[in-house]
Short mmCIF file of N, CA and C in Angstrom, two decimals:
data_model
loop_
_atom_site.label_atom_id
_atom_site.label_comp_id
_atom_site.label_asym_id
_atom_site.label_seq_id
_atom_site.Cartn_x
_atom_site.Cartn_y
_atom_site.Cartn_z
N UNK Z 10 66.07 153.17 -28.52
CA UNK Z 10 65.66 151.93 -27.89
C UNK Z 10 66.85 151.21 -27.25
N UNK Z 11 68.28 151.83 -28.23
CA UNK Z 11 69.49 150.71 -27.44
C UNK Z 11 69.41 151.20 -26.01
N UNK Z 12 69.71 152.45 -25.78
CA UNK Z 12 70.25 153.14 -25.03
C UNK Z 12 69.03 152.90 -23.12
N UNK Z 13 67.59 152.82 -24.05
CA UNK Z 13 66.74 151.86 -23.00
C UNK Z 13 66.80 151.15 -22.37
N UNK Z 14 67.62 149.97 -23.32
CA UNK Z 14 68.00 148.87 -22.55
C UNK Z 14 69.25 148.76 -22.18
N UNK Z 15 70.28 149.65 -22.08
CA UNK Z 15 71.38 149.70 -21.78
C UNK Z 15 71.23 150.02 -20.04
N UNK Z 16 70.13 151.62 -20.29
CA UNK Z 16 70.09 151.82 -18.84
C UNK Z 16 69.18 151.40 -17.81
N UNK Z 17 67.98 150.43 -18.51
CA UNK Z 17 67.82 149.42 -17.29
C UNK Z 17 68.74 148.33 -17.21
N UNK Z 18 69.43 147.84 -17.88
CA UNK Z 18 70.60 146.66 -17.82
C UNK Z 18 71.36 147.23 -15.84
N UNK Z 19 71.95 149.29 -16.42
CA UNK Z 19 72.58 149.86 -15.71
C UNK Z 19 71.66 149.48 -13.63
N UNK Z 20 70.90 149.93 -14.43
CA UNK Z 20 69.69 150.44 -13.13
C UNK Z 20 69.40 148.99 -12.60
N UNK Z 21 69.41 147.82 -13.22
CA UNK Z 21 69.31 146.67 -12.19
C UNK Z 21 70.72 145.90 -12.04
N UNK Z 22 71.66 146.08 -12.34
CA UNK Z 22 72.66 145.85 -11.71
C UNK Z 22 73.17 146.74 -10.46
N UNK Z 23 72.95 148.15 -10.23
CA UNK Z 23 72.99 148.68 -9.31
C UNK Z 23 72.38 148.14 -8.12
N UNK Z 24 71.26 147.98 -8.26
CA UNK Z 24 70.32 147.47 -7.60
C UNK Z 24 70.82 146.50 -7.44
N UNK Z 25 70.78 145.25 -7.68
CA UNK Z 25 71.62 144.07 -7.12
C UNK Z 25 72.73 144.28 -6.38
N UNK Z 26 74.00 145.41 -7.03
CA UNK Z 26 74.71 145.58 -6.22
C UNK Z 26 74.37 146.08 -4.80
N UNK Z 27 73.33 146.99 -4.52
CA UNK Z 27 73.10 147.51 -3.44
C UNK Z 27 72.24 146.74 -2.44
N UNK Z 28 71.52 145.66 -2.94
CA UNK Z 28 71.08 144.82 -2.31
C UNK Z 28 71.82 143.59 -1.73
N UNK Z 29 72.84 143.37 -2.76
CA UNK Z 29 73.80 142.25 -2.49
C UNK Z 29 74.44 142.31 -1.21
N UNK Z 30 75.13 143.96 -1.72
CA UNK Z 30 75.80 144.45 0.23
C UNK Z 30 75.02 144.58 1.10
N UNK Z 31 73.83 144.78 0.82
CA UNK Z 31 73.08 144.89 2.52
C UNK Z 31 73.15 143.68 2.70
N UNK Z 32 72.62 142.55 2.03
CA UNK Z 32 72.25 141.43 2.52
C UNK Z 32 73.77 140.58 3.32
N UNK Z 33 75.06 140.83 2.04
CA UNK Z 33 75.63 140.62 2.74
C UNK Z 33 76.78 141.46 4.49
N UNK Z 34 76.08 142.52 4.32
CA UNK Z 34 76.62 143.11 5.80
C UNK Z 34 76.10 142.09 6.34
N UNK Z 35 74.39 141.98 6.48
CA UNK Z 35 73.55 141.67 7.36
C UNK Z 35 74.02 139.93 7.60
N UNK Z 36 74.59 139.31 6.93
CA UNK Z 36 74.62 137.75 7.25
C UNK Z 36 76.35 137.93 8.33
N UNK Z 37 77.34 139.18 7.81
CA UNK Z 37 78.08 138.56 8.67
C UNK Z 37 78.25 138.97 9.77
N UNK Z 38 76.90 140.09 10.38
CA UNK Z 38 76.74 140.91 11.23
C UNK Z 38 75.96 139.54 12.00
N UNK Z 39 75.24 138.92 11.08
CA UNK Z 39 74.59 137.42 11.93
C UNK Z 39 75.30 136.68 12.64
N UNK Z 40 76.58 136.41 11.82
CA UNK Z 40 77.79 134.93 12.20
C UNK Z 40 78.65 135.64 12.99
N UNK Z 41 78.56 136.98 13.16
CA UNK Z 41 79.38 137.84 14.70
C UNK Z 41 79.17 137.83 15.79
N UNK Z 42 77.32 137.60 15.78
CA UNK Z 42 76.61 137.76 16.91
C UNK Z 42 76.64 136.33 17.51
N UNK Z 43 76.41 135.64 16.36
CA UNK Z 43 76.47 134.34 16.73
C UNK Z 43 77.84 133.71 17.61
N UNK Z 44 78.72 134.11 16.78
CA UNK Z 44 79.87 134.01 17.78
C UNK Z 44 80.28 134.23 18.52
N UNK Z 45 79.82 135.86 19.09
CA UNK Z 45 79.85 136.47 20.30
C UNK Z 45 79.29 135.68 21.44
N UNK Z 46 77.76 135.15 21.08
CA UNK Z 46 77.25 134.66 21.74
C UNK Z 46 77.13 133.28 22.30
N UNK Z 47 77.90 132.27 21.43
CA UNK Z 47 78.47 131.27 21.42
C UNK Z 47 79.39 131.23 22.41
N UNK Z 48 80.25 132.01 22.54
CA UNK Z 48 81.61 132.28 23.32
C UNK Z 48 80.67 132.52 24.43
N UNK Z 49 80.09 133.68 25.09
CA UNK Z 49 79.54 133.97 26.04
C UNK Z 49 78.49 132.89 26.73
N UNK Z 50 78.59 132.10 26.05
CA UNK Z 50 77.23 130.59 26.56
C UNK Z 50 78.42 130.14 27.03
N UNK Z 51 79.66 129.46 26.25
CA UNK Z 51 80.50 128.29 26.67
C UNK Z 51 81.28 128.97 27.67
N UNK Z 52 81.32 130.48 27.85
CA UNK Z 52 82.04 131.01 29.44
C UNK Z 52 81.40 130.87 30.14
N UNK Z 53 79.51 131.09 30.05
CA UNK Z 53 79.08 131.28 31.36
C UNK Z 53 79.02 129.63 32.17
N UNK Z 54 78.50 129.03 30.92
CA UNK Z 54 78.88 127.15 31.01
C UNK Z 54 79.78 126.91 31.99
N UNK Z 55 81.09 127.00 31.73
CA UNK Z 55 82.37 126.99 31.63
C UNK Z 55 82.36 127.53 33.67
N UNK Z 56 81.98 128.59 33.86
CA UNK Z 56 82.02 129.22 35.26
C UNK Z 56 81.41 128.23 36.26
N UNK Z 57 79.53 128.39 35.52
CA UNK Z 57 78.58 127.63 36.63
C UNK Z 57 79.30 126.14 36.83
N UNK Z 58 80.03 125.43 35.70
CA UNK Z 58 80.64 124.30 36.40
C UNK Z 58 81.57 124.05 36.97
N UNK Z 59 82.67 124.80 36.72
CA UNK Z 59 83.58 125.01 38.10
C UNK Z 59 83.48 126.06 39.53
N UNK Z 60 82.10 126.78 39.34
CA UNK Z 60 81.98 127.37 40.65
C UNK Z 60 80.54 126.44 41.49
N UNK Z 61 80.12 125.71 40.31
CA UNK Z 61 79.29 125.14 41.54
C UNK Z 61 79.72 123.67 41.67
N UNK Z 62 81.00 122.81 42.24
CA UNK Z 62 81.46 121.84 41.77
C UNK Z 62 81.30 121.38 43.61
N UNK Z 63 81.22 122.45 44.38
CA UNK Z 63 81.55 122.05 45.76
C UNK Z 63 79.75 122.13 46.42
N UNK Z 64 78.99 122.65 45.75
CA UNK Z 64 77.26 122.39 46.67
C UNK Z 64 77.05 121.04 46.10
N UNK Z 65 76.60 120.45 46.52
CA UNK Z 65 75.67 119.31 46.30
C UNK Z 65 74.13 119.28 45.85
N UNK Z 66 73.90 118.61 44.60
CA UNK Z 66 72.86 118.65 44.08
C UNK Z 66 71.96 118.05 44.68
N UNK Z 67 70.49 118.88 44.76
CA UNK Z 67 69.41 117.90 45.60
C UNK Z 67 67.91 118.04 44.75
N UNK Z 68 67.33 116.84 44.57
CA UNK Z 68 66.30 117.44 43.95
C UNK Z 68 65.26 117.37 44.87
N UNK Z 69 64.06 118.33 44.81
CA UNK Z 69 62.89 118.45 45.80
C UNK Z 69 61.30 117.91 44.87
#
């Protein structure tokens, strides 16, 4: 009976461990993208307002 509960003790700590790392790949695979994409907003930002600084805005 020890040895029962020794190796589900075993078998759900694994499990946590293996869940722990996916979950955490997956959050900083999140805050990469996020940043990637962050950067790529405040460049394209960053362009359209100094390349369109010389048309004049009109609304119709």
């Amino acid at each position: 009976m020890f040895w029962k509960i020794v190796g589900a003790l075993i078998v759900a700590w694994l499990a946590f461990m293996v869940i722990g790392s996916v979950i955490g790949f997956l959050l900083k695979a999140v805050i990469w993208i996020a940043i990637i994409g962050g950067a790529v907003f405040l460049g394209t930002a960053a362009y359209g307002a100094i390349k369109g600084r010389n048309e004049p805005k009109r609304l119709r």
